[in-house]
XYZ file of C-alpha atoms in Angstrom:
674
model
C -5.471 -29.740 -7.946
C -8.870 -28.727 -7.605
C -8.582 -25.111 -9.565
C -12.060 -25.441 -10.384
C -12.226 -24.440 -6.482
C -9.834 -21.231 -6.738
C -12.497 -18.978 -7.578
C -14.539 -19.433 -4.256
C -11.286 -20.279 -2.345
C -10.050 -16.640 -2.853
C -13.115 -14.534 -2.583
C -13.786 -16.617 1.286
C -10.380 -16.148 1.814
C -10.296 -12.277 1.056
C -7.446 -13.344 -1.015
C -5.705 -15.231 1.184
C -4.943 -13.013 3.879
C -7.881 -13.906 6.667
C -6.097 -16.259 9.458
C -2.810 -14.681 8.766
C -1.271 -12.675 12.082
C -0.494 -8.765 11.581
C -0.632 -5.499 13.711
C 2.147 -6.939 15.990
C 2.811 -4.982 19.093
C 6.167 -5.986 21.206
C 6.630 -5.235 24.841
C 9.811 -3.302 25.386
C 11.256 -6.533 27.365
C 10.479 -8.580 24.206
C 9.070 -11.467 26.477
C 5.298 -10.624 25.334
C 3.680 -10.297 21.592
C -0.020 -8.552 20.643
C -1.309 -9.238 17.185
C -4.631 -9.326 15.309
C -5.722 -12.958 13.486
C -8.616 -14.450 12.885
C -9.247 -17.630 13.830
C -9.499 -19.278 10.792
C -9.014 -19.107 6.980
C -12.533 -18.137 6.235
C -13.137 -16.147 9.462
C -13.368 -12.441 8.899
C -13.576 -11.559 12.639
C -10.047 -10.199 13.823
C -9.206 -11.218 17.213
C -6.589 -9.802 19.728
C -4.020 -12.393 20.754
C -1.088 -12.218 23.539
C 1.587 -14.393 22.866
C 3.541 -15.624 26.034
C 6.507 -18.139 25.687
C 5.100 -20.719 23.549
C 1.567 -20.181 24.607
C -1.079 -17.672 22.923
C -4.108 -16.151 24.602
C -7.197 -14.831 23.404
C -7.845 -11.315 24.974
C -10.937 -10.258 22.610
C -12.951 -10.819 19.676
C -14.088 -8.737 16.865
C -11.624 -6.163 17.325
C -11.257 -3.017 14.787
C -8.031 -1.651 15.707
C -5.991 -1.224 18.791
C -3.369 0.830 20.841
C -0.985 0.389 23.378
C 1.146 2.478 25.951
C 4.947 2.662 25.595
C 4.839 -0.387 28.821
C 2.497 -2.703 26.994
C 0.397 -2.416 30.249
C -2.742 -1.154 28.817
C -4.417 -1.922 25.531
C -7.044 0.147 24.352
C -9.602 -1.221 21.660
C -12.439 -0.496 19.677
C -15.410 -2.996 18.497
C -18.040 -1.694 16.332
C -17.067 1.710 17.120
C -16.939 1.313 21.074
C -14.110 1.567 23.250
C -12.685 -1.023 25.807
C -9.850 -1.465 27.768
C -7.777 -4.403 29.204
C -4.660 -5.550 31.248
C -2.444 -7.780 28.527
C -1.665 -10.463 30.525
C -2.062 -14.748 29.908
C -3.522 -14.486 33.881
C -7.356 -15.178 34.837
C -9.957 -12.207 35.280
C -8.203 -9.556 32.598
C -11.680 -8.843 31.204
C -12.139 -6.229 29.196
C -13.598 -2.598 30.606
C -15.868 -0.875 28.452
C -15.211 3.124 28.629
C -18.179 5.102 27.862
C -17.163 7.502 24.971
C -18.917 10.850 23.350
C -19.696 8.861 20.579
C -18.253 6.263 17.606
C -14.349 5.889 17.994
C -12.000 6.487 15.312
C -8.244 5.976 15.398
C -7.894 5.497 19.444
C -4.136 6.281 20.590
C -3.246 5.749 24.050
C -0.889 7.979 25.619
C 3.033 6.574 26.305
C 1.805 6.390 30.117
C -1.231 4.729 29.334
C -3.673 7.098 31.618
C -5.530 8.573 28.534
C -6.599 7.899 25.570
C -7.552 10.100 22.283
C -9.800 9.590 19.711
C -11.983 10.737 16.931
C -15.339 11.049 17.045
C -17.602 12.528 13.940
C -15.006 15.381 13.031
C -13.783 16.116 16.873
C -11.040 15.005 18.616
C -11.600 13.604 22.595
C -9.721 12.559 25.019
C -10.868 10.150 27.508
C -9.273 8.584 30.744
C -8.978 4.869 31.352
C -9.513 4.743 34.907
C -13.134 6.684 35.427
C -13.894 7.956 31.884
C -14.095 11.862 32.445
C -14.189 11.941 28.760
C -13.850 15.419 27.117
C -13.627 17.457 24.065
C -10.025 18.956 22.876
C -10.840 19.847 19.358
C -13.832 20.736 17.309
C -15.200 22.952 14.692
C -18.788 24.172 14.055
C -17.947 24.313 10.302
C -18.988 20.848 8.556
C -15.661 20.699 6.335
C -13.447 20.838 9.552
C -12.420 17.963 11.000
C -9.805 17.529 13.622
C -7.502 15.186 14.413
C -7.491 12.485 11.042
C -5.476 12.102 8.063
C -6.976 13.840 5.028
C -7.282 11.772 1.807
C -3.918 12.552 0.070
C -1.781 12.008 3.445
C -3.296 8.515 3.661
C -3.560 7.509 0.258
C -0.428 8.591 -1.017
C 1.935 9.959 1.801
C 1.498 7.180 4.154
C 0.684 9.450 6.812
C -2.343 7.367 7.963
C -2.716 9.457 11.534
C -3.953 12.637 12.209
C -2.981 12.913 16.020
C 0.002 12.042 18.365
C 0.984 11.807 21.970
C 3.760 13.804 23.555
C 6.231 11.503 25.134
C 4.968 12.470 29.017
C 1.044 11.839 27.964
C 0.582 16.003 28.927
C -0.063 17.261 25.542
C -1.531 16.345 22.295
C -0.578 17.438 18.859
C -3.373 17.563 16.077
C -4.444 18.091 12.445
C -6.876 20.582 11.557
C -8.221 19.685 7.704
C -10.253 21.692 6.015
C -11.877 20.408 3.031
C -13.714 23.567 1.807
C -11.383 24.518 -1.566
C -11.700 20.535 -2.337
C -13.741 19.704 -5.312
C -16.837 17.651 -4.586
C -17.734 14.992 -6.679
C -20.525 12.049 -6.081
C -20.888 8.799 -6.761
C -24.319 7.499 -7.594
C -25.646 4.089 -7.771
C -27.215 3.248 -10.709
C -28.937 -0.249 -9.187
C -30.457 1.857 -6.853
C -31.843 4.780 -8.274
C -34.013 5.875 -5.331
C -31.069 6.244 -3.067
C -28.974 9.704 -3.378
C -25.648 9.825 -4.801
C -22.921 9.791 -2.063
C -20.700 12.890 -2.025
C -16.786 13.030 -1.899
C -14.152 15.573 -1.780
C -11.565 14.341 -4.043
C -8.411 16.879 -4.966
C -8.123 15.873 -8.995
C -4.898 16.780 -10.605
C -4.533 20.533 -11.002
C -7.304 21.344 -8.311
C -7.107 22.490 -4.695
C -5.699 20.379 -1.795
C -7.320 20.205 1.916
C -6.047 23.160 3.918
C -3.818 21.040 6.757
C -2.540 22.824 9.439
C -0.832 21.269 12.633
C -1.320 22.327 16.594
C -0.706 21.554 19.929
C -2.945 21.054 23.100
C -2.031 20.829 26.878
C -5.431 19.559 27.808
C -6.095 22.023 30.175
C -7.819 24.041 27.484
C -4.183 25.827 25.794
C -3.297 25.226 22.274
C -0.585 26.807 19.608
C -0.731 26.238 16.263
C 2.880 24.906 14.819
C 3.899 27.076 11.555
C 5.984 26.747 8.552
C 5.402 28.137 5.098
C 2.098 26.337 4.021
C 2.188 28.220 0.977
C 5.125 26.874 -0.533
C 4.789 23.653 1.504
C 1.220 22.604 1.141
C 1.913 19.154 1.782
C 2.645 17.840 5.747
C 4.050 14.648 4.822
C 4.996 13.289 8.573
C 4.876 14.328 12.067
C 5.879 12.950 14.713
C 6.832 14.005 18.733
C 9.552 12.122 20.291
C 11.797 13.476 22.920
C 13.323 16.713 21.104
C 9.803 17.587 20.518
C 7.765 17.937 17.459
C 9.237 16.604 14.578
C 7.722 17.551 10.987
C 8.389 17.444 7.088
C 6.425 19.457 4.895
C 6.706 19.354 0.766
C 6.038 21.605 -1.679
C 3.222 21.264 -4.217
C 5.535 19.899 -7.101
C 7.269 17.609 -4.819
C 10.492 18.828 -6.009
C 11.362 20.050 -2.228
C 10.955 18.381 1.368
C 11.481 20.411 4.421
C 12.348 18.545 7.680
C 11.409 20.970 10.664
C 12.048 20.990 14.121
C 9.082 22.559 16.263
C 8.386 24.065 19.709
C 5.222 23.413 20.721
C 4.654 26.063 23.349
C 5.425 28.797 20.664
C 4.525 27.307 17.227
C 7.948 28.313 15.939
C 9.809 25.855 13.424
C 13.126 25.347 12.166
C 14.314 23.911 9.283
C 16.855 21.011 10.152
C 16.976 19.613 6.582
C 16.352 20.583 2.821
C 16.133 17.959 0.588
C 15.627 18.664 -3.693
C 15.270 16.393 -6.603
C 14.348 17.632 -10.333
C 12.054 15.038 -10.417
C 10.564 14.520 -7.221
C 11.256 13.871 -3.809
C 10.532 10.138 -2.824
C 8.589 9.638 0.734
C 10.161 6.962 2.624
C 7.543 5.326 5.156
C 8.827 6.107 8.863
C 11.396 8.939 7.971
C 12.397 11.423 9.117
C 12.845 10.504 12.475
C 15.771 11.476 15.221
C 17.636 9.079 17.502
C 18.088 9.418 21.248
C 20.692 12.013 20.861
C 18.782 14.105 18.282
C 21.061 12.511 15.580
C 18.316 12.925 12.289
C 17.312 9.869 10.223
C 16.438 10.372 6.898
C 17.256 9.393 3.334
C 19.292 10.362 0.503
C 18.828 9.344 -3.186
C 21.905 9.463 -5.470
C 22.135 7.738 -8.840
C 21.058 4.151 -8.589
C 20.931 4.308 -4.753
C 18.429 5.069 -2.185
C 20.641 5.478 1.246
C 19.953 5.296 4.758
C 21.349 8.814 6.243
C 21.876 9.393 10.492
C 22.936 12.766 10.933
C 23.850 13.384 7.230
C 26.275 10.627 7.051
C 24.939 7.488 4.647
C 25.346 4.584 6.847
C 24.407 1.804 3.958
C 26.556 0.913 0.568
C 25.618 1.483 -2.850
C 23.355 -1.043 -4.124
C 20.872 -1.319 -1.171
C 18.019 0.027 -1.569
C 16.305 1.828 1.117
C 12.278 0.699 1.566
C 10.910 1.027 4.853
C 12.419 2.646 8.647
C 10.583 0.738 10.874
C 11.732 2.012 14.183
C 14.060 3.658 15.885
C 15.354 3.170 19.545
C 18.126 4.822 21.024
C 20.896 5.342 18.828
C 19.482 2.055 16.737
C 17.604 2.361 13.433
C 15.303 -1.156 12.438
C 14.623 -0.800 8.749
C 13.895 -2.760 5.448
C 15.827 -2.912 1.928
C 16.658 -4.783 -0.918
C 19.847 -5.465 -2.793
C 18.337 -8.073 -5.051
C 14.736 -6.471 -6.373
C 13.088 -10.135 -5.856
C 13.988 -9.956 -2.053
C 13.318 -7.619 0.631
C 15.062 -7.727 4.310
C 15.679 -6.915 7.964
C 18.053 -4.778 8.495
C 19.696 -3.303 11.655
C 22.007 -0.436 11.742
C 23.386 0.763 15.410
C 26.921 2.488 16.348
C 28.346 -0.988 16.009
C 27.748 -0.847 12.134
C 25.200 -2.214 9.929
C 23.797 -6.149 10.388
C 21.335 -8.336 8.632
C 18.791 -9.876 10.370
C 16.860 -11.778 8.148
C 18.388 -14.491 5.284
C 17.063 -16.725 2.326
C 15.001 -15.318 -0.746
C 11.626 -13.697 0.285
C 10.229 -10.659 2.152
C 11.418 -10.437 5.326
C 10.094 -7.797 8.182
C 9.908 -7.604 11.910
C 10.064 -5.922 15.480
C 12.646 -5.788 17.742
C 12.678 -5.482 21.509
C 15.782 -6.330 24.049
C 17.085 -9.605 22.731
C 14.138 -10.421 21.135
C 13.251 -10.635 17.243
C 9.787 -10.972 15.997
C 10.675 -11.754 12.573
C 7.793 -12.059 9.896
C 8.711 -13.515 6.485
C 7.213 -14.049 3.527
C 8.894 -16.958 0.752
C 7.991 -18.933 -1.820
C 6.807 -21.768 0.429
C 4.619 -19.435 2.703
C 4.262 -17.265 5.354
C 5.681 -17.683 9.002
C 6.496 -15.761 11.839
C 8.667 -16.322 14.363
C 9.685 -14.646 17.912
C 13.607 -16.016 18.432
C 14.569 -15.155 21.789
C 17.882 -16.398 23.591
C 18.864 -19.062 20.595
C 15.396 -20.130 20.263
C 12.448 -19.891 17.820
C 9.110 -19.608 18.937
C 6.637 -19.939 16.536
C 3.437 -17.743 15.815
C 0.117 -20.123 14.511
C -0.648 -18.854 10.990
C -4.246 -20.106 9.772
C -3.935 -19.136 6.376
C -5.205 -20.709 3.833
C -2.910 -22.728 1.117
C -4.485 -22.022 -2.001
C -5.842 -24.674 -4.570
C -3.684 -23.558 -7.356
C -0.350 -23.798 -6.197
C 2.244 -21.456 -7.812
C 4.849 -22.714 -10.039
C 7.499 -19.927 -10.885
C 10.572 -19.718 -12.851
C 12.521 -16.711 -12.004
C 13.967 -14.758 -15.230
C 15.757 -12.008 -15.685
C 14.897 -10.498 -18.965
C 16.872 -8.110 -21.670
C 19.489 -5.690 -20.856
C 18.199 -3.950 -17.428
C 17.681 -7.607 -16.230
C 13.659 -6.864 -15.905
C 12.866 -9.312 -13.069
C 10.221 -12.057 -14.669
C 8.024 -14.621 -13.357
C 7.046 -17.394 -15.737
C 4.485 -19.899 -14.605
C 3.208 -22.618 -16.784
C 0.852 -25.652 -16.488
C 1.524 -28.337 -14.103
C 0.348 -30.695 -16.940
C 2.325 -28.912 -19.691
C 4.675 -30.800 -21.945
C 7.148 -29.871 -24.321
C 6.238 -29.052 -27.730
C 2.756 -27.957 -26.878
C 2.238 -24.341 -27.630
C 0.558 -21.806 -24.880
C -1.336 -18.671 -25.241
C 0.458 -15.911 -23.368
C -1.154 -14.058 -20.533
C 0.874 -11.128 -19.614
C -0.286 -9.969 -15.655
C 1.712 -7.211 -14.627
C 1.240 -4.364 -12.016
C 4.299 -2.598 -13.080
C 3.486 0.819 -11.645
C 5.066 2.813 -8.662
C 2.870 1.834 -5.860
C 4.364 -1.954 -5.743
C 6.391 -4.746 -7.043
C 5.179 -8.127 -7.795
C 7.506 -10.383 -8.858
C 9.133 -11.106 -5.210
C 9.999 -14.448 -4.269
C 7.278 -14.620 -1.862
C 3.670 -16.736 -1.826
C 1.432 -14.299 -2.754
C -2.209 -13.845 -4.225
C -1.566 -12.837 -7.736
C 0.757 -15.751 -8.181
C -2.226 -17.831 -7.002
C -4.514 -16.397 -9.816
C -1.378 -16.349 -12.258
C -1.382 -20.220 -11.784
C -4.982 -21.111 -12.071
C -5.125 -19.382 -15.426
C -2.108 -21.618 -16.166
C -4.144 -24.569 -15.244
C -6.609 -23.429 -17.816
C -4.082 -23.637 -20.637
C -1.852 -20.529 -20.483
C 1.465 -19.827 -19.848
C 1.399 -16.749 -17.565
C 4.118 -13.786 -17.075
C 4.476 -11.614 -14.678
C 7.174 -8.379 -15.308
C 8.219 -5.825 -12.840
C 9.797 -3.236 -15.361
C 11.185 0.443 -15.106
C 9.279 2.812 -12.858
C 8.517 -0.311 -10.180
C 10.242 -0.067 -6.578
C 12.792 -1.947 -5.329
C 15.832 -1.081 -8.072
C 16.776 2.762 -7.141
C 15.577 5.929 -7.691
C 16.873 6.507 -11.232
C 15.263 3.301 -11.878
C 11.686 4.534 -10.457
C 12.102 7.703 -12.019
C 12.342 6.695 -15.562
C 8.748 6.985 -15.885
C 8.542 11.005 -14.849
C 6.796 12.661 -17.407
C 5.800 9.840 -19.169
C 3.937 7.067 -17.174
C 3.321 4.198 -20.001
C 6.305 4.028 -22.912
C 9.034 2.758 -20.837
C 6.705 0.292 -18.738
C 5.151 -1.023 -21.904
C 8.565 -1.505 -23.599
C 9.662 -3.479 -20.540
C 6.504 -5.582 -21.175
C 7.557 -6.706 -24.497
C 11.451 -7.263 -23.387
C 10.023 -10.111 -20.807
C 7.675 -11.865 -22.989
C 10.132 -12.263 -25.825
C 12.906 -13.074 -22.539
C 10.235 -15.858 -21.668
C 9.489 -17.311 -25.001
C 13.044 -17.662 -25.628
C 13.366 -19.677 -21.990
C 10.171 -21.674 -23.438
C 9.368 -21.540 -26.973
C 5.982 -22.918 -26.369
C 4.913 -19.558 -25.481
C 2.459 -18.647 -28.812
C 3.667 -15.168 -29.468
C 0.304 -14.840 -31.751
C -1.889 -15.199 -28.783
C -0.930 -12.729 -26.132
C -3.119 -11.329 -23.791
C -2.384 -8.562 -21.197
C -4.630 -7.965 -17.901
C -4.230 -5.512 -14.915
C -5.817 -3.688 -12.065
C -5.386 0.038 -11.367
C -2.298 1.353 -12.773
C -2.015 -2.429 -14.402
C -5.215 -1.899 -15.788
C -4.314 1.304 -17.436
C -0.887 -0.623 -18.894
C -2.815 -3.011 -20.309
C -5.202 -0.604 -22.354
C -2.362 1.446 -23.463
C -0.531 -2.113 -24.349
C -3.275 -3.249 -26.891
C -3.712 0.317 -28.341
C -0.124 1.191 -28.698
C 1.209 -2.458 -29.981
C -1.504 -4.456 -31.206
C 1.256 -6.199 -33.109
C 2.379 -7.707 -29.858
C -0.958 -7.978 -27.646
C -3.865 -9.410 -29.086
C -6.330 -9.019 -26.037
C -6.288 -6.518 -22.894
C -8.819 -6.364 -19.554
C -8.256 -3.210 -17.776
C -9.419 -3.639 -14.348
C -10.049 -0.180 -12.429
C -7.673 1.804 -14.767
C -6.947 5.298 -14.935
C -7.633 6.353 -18.464
C -7.783 10.347 -18.058
C -4.699 11.170 -15.739
C -6.600 14.804 -14.956
C -9.278 12.832 -13.020
C -6.657 11.287 -10.704
C -5.640 12.934 -7.302
C -2.747 15.866 -6.950
C -0.417 14.201 -4.824
C -0.052 10.576 -7.153
C -0.637 11.969 -10.337
C 1.611 15.135 -10.162
C 4.386 13.441 -8.752
C 5.012 11.856 -11.969
C 3.139 14.333 -14.464
C 3.594 17.641 -13.185
C 0.730 19.938 -12.930
C -1.836 19.764 -16.003
C -1.749 23.588 -16.372
C 2.255 23.104 -16.635
C 2.769 19.933 -18.590
C -0.566 19.352 -20.397
C 1.123 17.286 -23.320
C 2.452 15.010 -20.612
C -1.004 14.218 -19.390
C -2.462 14.194 -23.108
C 0.601 11.682 -23.675
C -0.393 9.400 -20.966
C -3.964 9.137 -21.020
C -5.463 6.494 -23.219
C -8.671 8.013 -23.920
C -7.003 10.193 -26.510
C -5.986 7.134 -28.808
C -9.210 5.057 -28.713
C -9.363 4.899 -31.991
C -6.257 2.699 -32.567
C -8.046 0.021 -30.934
C -7.994 -2.917 -32.813
C -7.921 -5.934 -30.383
C -10.702 -7.302 -27.952
C -10.823 -5.074 -24.724
C -12.609 -6.052 -21.681
C -13.254 -3.061 -19.277
C -14.104 -3.774 -15.445
C -14.793 -1.160 -12.823
C -16.660 -0.798 -9.634
C -19.348 2.017 -9.599
C -18.393 2.732 -6.062
C -14.894 3.220 -6.711
C -13.363 6.471 -4.811
C -9.603 5.930 -5.558
C -10.027 5.547 -9.669
C -13.158 6.544 -10.444
C -15.824 5.143 -12.862
C -15.448 7.861 -14.871
C -12.239 6.633 -15.917
C -13.851 3.650 -18.242
C -16.797 5.844 -18.597
C -15.015 8.344 -20.811
C -12.763 5.491 -22.144
C -15.938 3.499 -23.536
C -17.323 6.689 -24.879
C -14.225 7.691 -26.793
C -14.113 3.934 -27.986
C -17.850 4.052 -29.183
C -17.279 7.588 -30.708
C -14.542 6.000 -33.201
C -16.476 2.797 -33.884
C -14.332 0.523 -31.582
C -15.951 -2.805 -30.461
C -15.292 -3.422 -26.614
C -16.971 -4.766 -23.477
C -17.457 -2.904 -20.539
C -18.028 -4.978 -17.216
C -19.843 -2.439 -14.628
C -19.387 -3.886 -10.997
C -22.333 -2.757 -8.737
C -21.342 -1.467 -4.981
C -17.910 -2.538 -5.787
C -14.920 -0.087 -4.922
C -11.556 -0.150 -6.154
C -11.163 -3.823 -5.089
C -14.208 -5.469 -5.061
C -14.839 -8.040 -2.095
C -17.850 -9.507 -2.215
C -18.054 -12.802 -2.781
C -20.075 -13.469 -6.104
C -18.763 -10.695 -7.455
C -15.171 -11.793 -7.092
C -16.080 -15.233 -8.354
C -18.118 -14.193 -10.873
C -15.122 -11.537 -12.262
C -12.415 -14.205 -12.103
C -14.746 -16.500 -14.245
C -15.874 -13.928 -16.680
C -11.994 -12.826 -17.123
C -11.026 -16.214 -17.805
C -13.879 -17.041 -20.269
C -13.115 -13.243 -21.979
C -9.275 -14.873 -22.548
C -10.088 -17.794 -23.429
C -12.437 -16.282 -26.229
C -9.907 -13.942 -27.702
C -6.652 -16.539 -27.354
C -8.105 -19.616 -27.662
C -7.544 -21.784 -24.834
C -8.972 -24.881 -22.713
C -9.099 -27.059 -20.007
C -6.632 -30.139 -20.587
C -8.801 -33.375 -21.028
C -6.725 -35.625 -18.666
C -4.013 -34.858 -16.316
C -0.970 -34.242 -17.917
C -2.531 -33.607 -21.851
C -2.659 -30.422 -23.219
C -5.952 -28.951 -23.697
C -7.857 -30.389 -27.205
C -5.690 -33.288 -26.896
């Protein structure tokens, strides 16, 4: 195993994402599949492919995004901001056509009939005909703070709503957001490495400050428009929007996120009516793909009750206790395709229709899919790797993946720690022999945005095994607050983001040491990124008896600097719950530091701003607590530059070796130091 090759390989493959098929579209008859994929594991250029039968055909190169009509008879896509269209067929002669537009194109959307393409250019919403051009303006504003047809930061980052415009089913009308950033505070991101460059202005709604003003409008393409109305003072978040055969369907959420209303709107009058109202004493969890409606108009939504998140249709639970709804993928006719878990380390594809409930995937791992006619496209990620299969008429037809195999192949042992059965992965060196003590690296995320302890092939396991080969035991655990184990589990962190997650990491550490007594509990480090970085800082501050070194990457340290929707979901409004913010802000605990701590942050990060790390470092200095700070010039929330990625991995490794004591094995099968 050439573990020395891992850092460069991780960087060149963009954490092993290049070469993987993605962004699938299945034709209504199930006979054709469109998808994006680069031509190799280190090739960054995405291409548009057509899969028919057992063959694949290259349709276009350097594709940023693509869209199709309902019949998948026309495709529109962008290349470097230019708009193109083509007919997706394996036959010769289906060459792309360039469509002249008024400017650089963002988020193109073909109407369901395939006649027109809506797109955003600058701050304006426009439409162009597929045949003949005829580009025209739909909505614009002279105010530089106003944009049409886009998702505001909070929607795209925290609410799963990445879109800002939608076609009516007949393709004759558009629905679009108007986003006014005037109330949102201005922040500035400078590049200290290039002092001649002016700072970059961003609009960032930090906790307790005003959000963007968002409204929703319909357009008939002949110049007429109507604003869809709801009580935007009580419900300032437009969580979801869609336009189905029954008309516009919206969901709006209160600022405190404890109430969600689902609304049906009349596109001609703008009037809306409440279809359903949902309350929760902590927060109403938004689920990607919900709400929606069946062909007959039944409302497809979710319900949190006790330990289970249910799928509901027409107000009735259609999933059993213990099956945790994760995502609604598609509502087609009276059927609902969705993802759900009854075991936190797995995620499966399910179908509900009038005949009942059916699981469409099997085996450990995480499975997603698309369904049309008698065809199922199944995307599966297991410990053995990723597979993509078109299943039709009892036969499986694979879609080729060009993803790289890691230099450090992970070797996971799966554990369930403590009374809570915290799902835990333990990774040991391939050369380890019983009786040889190993320092420990805890490598959690442990936050509400994602689960790491899944029985899949994933870059965090590749990195963990690389650490292991350098002489560490690596423990990854998903404690309370992580998704996939139901609402009660997730909402444990309400009003306190850190105490339960830290306790659960300690429980997982002790369970791993009980399973493998060679774990040296006198040498334990913890490393994480984003929420995991915040957790790593808090762990070494609060429990130096357990954690002897920490690495915090892009960790939120001052909770009032994080955004409204994400931070207020867990801690409430800072004016009302100041003590909860103070309790979860590691800046206030800087004087407790006794252990080595490395703080890493990208200086161009506009998600978790570098101010978090700089304020924490200043507090540590003021308290006389030595620590290290590694600023990443030009890097955003996750660095992508190859030299930066490689250098960071090696720097983190050397920090842990120095702090905990570990080294390379002298020879295969020989522990370090022998």
